[in-house]
Amino acid sequence: MKVLVLGAGQLARMMALAGIPLNLNIKAYDVASKQVVDPLNLAVTYGDLASGINEADVITAEFEHISHDVLALCQASGKLKPSSTAIKTGGDRRLEKILLESHNVANAKHHIVATRQDFDQALTKLSLPIIFKSALEGYDGKGQWRMKDASQADGVWQEMAEFLAQAKPENPQAIVAEQMVQFDREVSMVGVRKADGSTLAYPLTENHHSNGVLSVSLALASDNALQAQAADIFDKVAGGLDYVGVLAIEFFQVGEQLLVNEIAPRVHNSGHWTQQGADVCQFENHLRSVCDLPLGSTALIRPSAMINVLGTDTVPTDILSLPSVSMHWYGKSKRPGRKMGHINVSGASNEQLYQRLIELARLLPAEDFPDVLPYISAKQQ
Ligand code: ATP
Ligand code: MG
């Protein structure tokens, strides 16, 4: 089968790698060059979008910020999975909130802001601190403002008004003002749904962010009741979108309650550990779902963790001498803060995983991984 992925980044690359043993032929549409490329060798081109759509048996996406005209063409071909509606919902925080509210899924208190009047209403409705997030095009903490003190109001509004004024009229932008949640931790669920409505979910993953960007994900063995709560929300959200493929949901955990932060209609950074920690990884299960093949097990086969490599193209090769450590580079050129690769590590038990994580973190240079060792050391206590 031939699969065209919209987007030619690391997620398309890892789908391509996972698809090879299944004899799936994966091409990627690079939204910047508007060319269909080999996701493993971006230099090779196979023509434009129209020929890519024509050639493909199935079309899917590796990210949600895809122009609506591209989505419309793919949807019209009848090959796009998940649907353009599902992708657009994941790319617009306003639509996400409507979806969550319509299924009574708990999320942070919020207010949509397009004008100064809306902004003032948000300040009345929500209590400080407040986080403001652009409705469209936000990722890795970009397009966000935080307000801790009422004296910041005019300055924050000024910046947001300038940002809103830049939006194209055909793509009306807005800001979602959200109550800052005093969470105990952040977790996510990566799950997969087939066209027949069946679903499977990977174990909840604990996520540690640094400056708004994912730094470490931990998938531990646990019989957590939270898993059932998250799986129930996953079924509501994925069912509500009539979703096909892998979908990720990010949560804030407050006590024993999960509040949805956001959804991602695609394979997700917090699911990269599944490459070594599950029988069938998120990339393969996504392909199995969109190609209508039977799904593989999402059970944890061994406690695992992932560390993001951000803004550097070297890590000490000694890390490969540690047991159950594997390196995944994305073949990208270096830019500050850019996601360049990730490191997976596994253990036979949670204790062994922590031991290996500590050893691994000690080998990683503090200037490139400033918060990894402090986070893991604090967790282990
Ligand atoms: P990413 O692409 O990494 O998922 P993003 O740009 O889509 O990021 P969010 O996930 O909404 O943005 O926010 C990034 C991080 O900021 C969250 O993981 C969390 O740490 C913090 N954050 C966002 N919203 C809130 C909130 N309402 N309360 C507390 N913290 C928040
Ligand atoms: Mg997020």
PDB file of C-alpha atoms and ligand atoms in Angstrom, residues 93 131 133 138-142 144 146 178-181 183 186 209 212 250 252 261-262, ligand 1:
ATOM      1  CA  ARG A  93      -7.912  25.439  20.283  1.00  0.00           C
ATOM      2  CA  ILE A 131      -2.187  31.710  30.197  1.00  0.00           C
ATOM      3  CA  LYS A 133      -2.710  30.739  23.822  1.00  0.00           C
ATOM      4  CA  GLY A 138       0.500  27.018  18.517  1.00  0.00           C
ATOM      5  CA  TYR A 139       3.074  24.327  19.239  1.00  0.00           C
ATOM      6  CA  ASP A 140       6.030  23.789  21.580  1.00  0.00           C
ATOM      7  CA  GLY A 141       4.803  26.637  23.780  1.00  0.00           C
ATOM      8  CA  LYS A 142       4.880  29.168  20.910  1.00  0.00           C
ATOM      9  CA  GLN A 144       1.590  31.977  24.374  1.00  0.00           C
ATOM     10  CA  ARG A 146       1.421  34.382  30.687  1.00  0.00           C
ATOM     11  CA  GLU A 178      -7.044  29.778  30.155  1.00  0.00           C
ATOM     12  CA  GLN A 179      -6.906  29.568  33.907  1.00  0.00           C
ATOM     13  CA  MET A 180      -3.432  28.358  34.963  1.00  0.00           C
ATOM     14  CA  VAL A 181      -3.957  24.947  36.548  1.00  0.00           C
ATOM     15  CA  PHE A 183      -1.350  20.556  38.486  1.00  0.00           C
ATOM     16  CA  GLU A 186       1.350  16.349  33.328  1.00  0.00           C
ATOM     17  CA  HIS A 209       8.351  20.066  30.131  1.00  0.00           C
ATOM     18  CA  GLY A 212       7.009  24.852  27.371  1.00  0.00           C
ATOM     19  CA  GLU A 250      -2.371  15.809  26.990  1.00  0.00           C
ATOM     20  CA  PHE A 252      -3.066  18.011  33.732  1.00  0.00           C
ATOM     21  CA  ASN A 261      -4.925  20.343  28.157  1.00  0.00           C
ATOM     22  CA  GLU A 262      -4.981  19.695  24.436  1.00  0.00           C
TER      23      GLU A 262
HETATM   24  P1  ATP B   1       3.324  21.321  22.773  1.00  0.00           P
HETATM   25  O1  ATP B   1       3.422  21.465  21.294  1.00  0.00           O
HETATM   26  O2  ATP B   1       4.669  21.086  23.434  1.00  0.00           O
HETATM   27  O3  ATP B   1       2.300  20.353  23.237  1.00  0.00           O
HETATM   28  P2  ATP B   1       1.771  23.722  22.902  1.00  0.00           P
HETATM   29  O4  ATP B   1       2.396  24.936  22.310  1.00  0.00           O
HETATM   30  O5  ATP B   1       0.778  23.015  22.103  1.00  0.00           O
HETATM   31  O6  ATP B   1       2.896  22.749  23.363  1.00  0.00           O
HETATM   32  P3  ATP B   1       0.407  23.566  25.465  1.00  0.00           P
HETATM   33  O7  ATP B   1       0.571  22.108  25.546  1.00  0.00           O
HETATM   34  O8  ATP B   1      -0.979  24.061  25.522  1.00  0.00           O
HETATM   35  O9  ATP B   1       1.114  24.233  24.215  1.00  0.00           O
HETATM   36  O10 ATP B   1       1.256  24.279  26.619  1.00  0.00           O
HETATM   37  C1  ATP B   1       2.647  23.997  26.804  1.00  0.00           C
HETATM   38  C2  ATP B   1       2.901  23.766  28.284  1.00  0.00           C
HETATM   39  O11 ATP B   1       2.570  24.954  29.049  1.00  0.00           O
HETATM   40  C3  ATP B   1       2.044  22.675  28.904  1.00  0.00           C
HETATM   41  O12 ATP B   1       2.577  21.401  28.666  1.00  0.00           O
HETATM   42  C4  ATP B   1       2.098  23.096  30.388  1.00  0.00           C
HETATM   43  O13 ATP B   1       3.333  22.757  30.970  1.00  0.00           O
HETATM   44  C5  ATP B   1       1.998  24.604  30.304  1.00  0.00           C
HETATM   45  N1  ATP B   1       0.560  25.007  30.340  1.00  0.00           N
HETATM   46  C6  ATP B   1      -0.251  25.186  29.287  1.00  0.00           C
HETATM   47  N2  ATP B   1      -1.510  25.507  29.671  1.00  0.00           N
HETATM   48  C7  ATP B   1      -1.509  25.541  31.009  1.00  0.00           C
HETATM   49  C8  ATP B   1      -2.506  25.784  32.015  1.00  0.00           C
HETATM   50  N3  ATP B   1      -3.761  26.110  31.698  1.00  0.00           N
HETATM   51  N4  ATP B   1      -2.121  25.676  33.302  1.00  0.00           N
HETATM   52  C9  ATP B   1      -0.836  25.374  33.646  1.00  0.00           C
HETATM   53  N5  ATP B   1       0.146  25.118  32.746  1.00  0.00           N
HETATM   54  C10 ATP B   1      -0.165  25.203  31.445  1.00  0.00           C
END
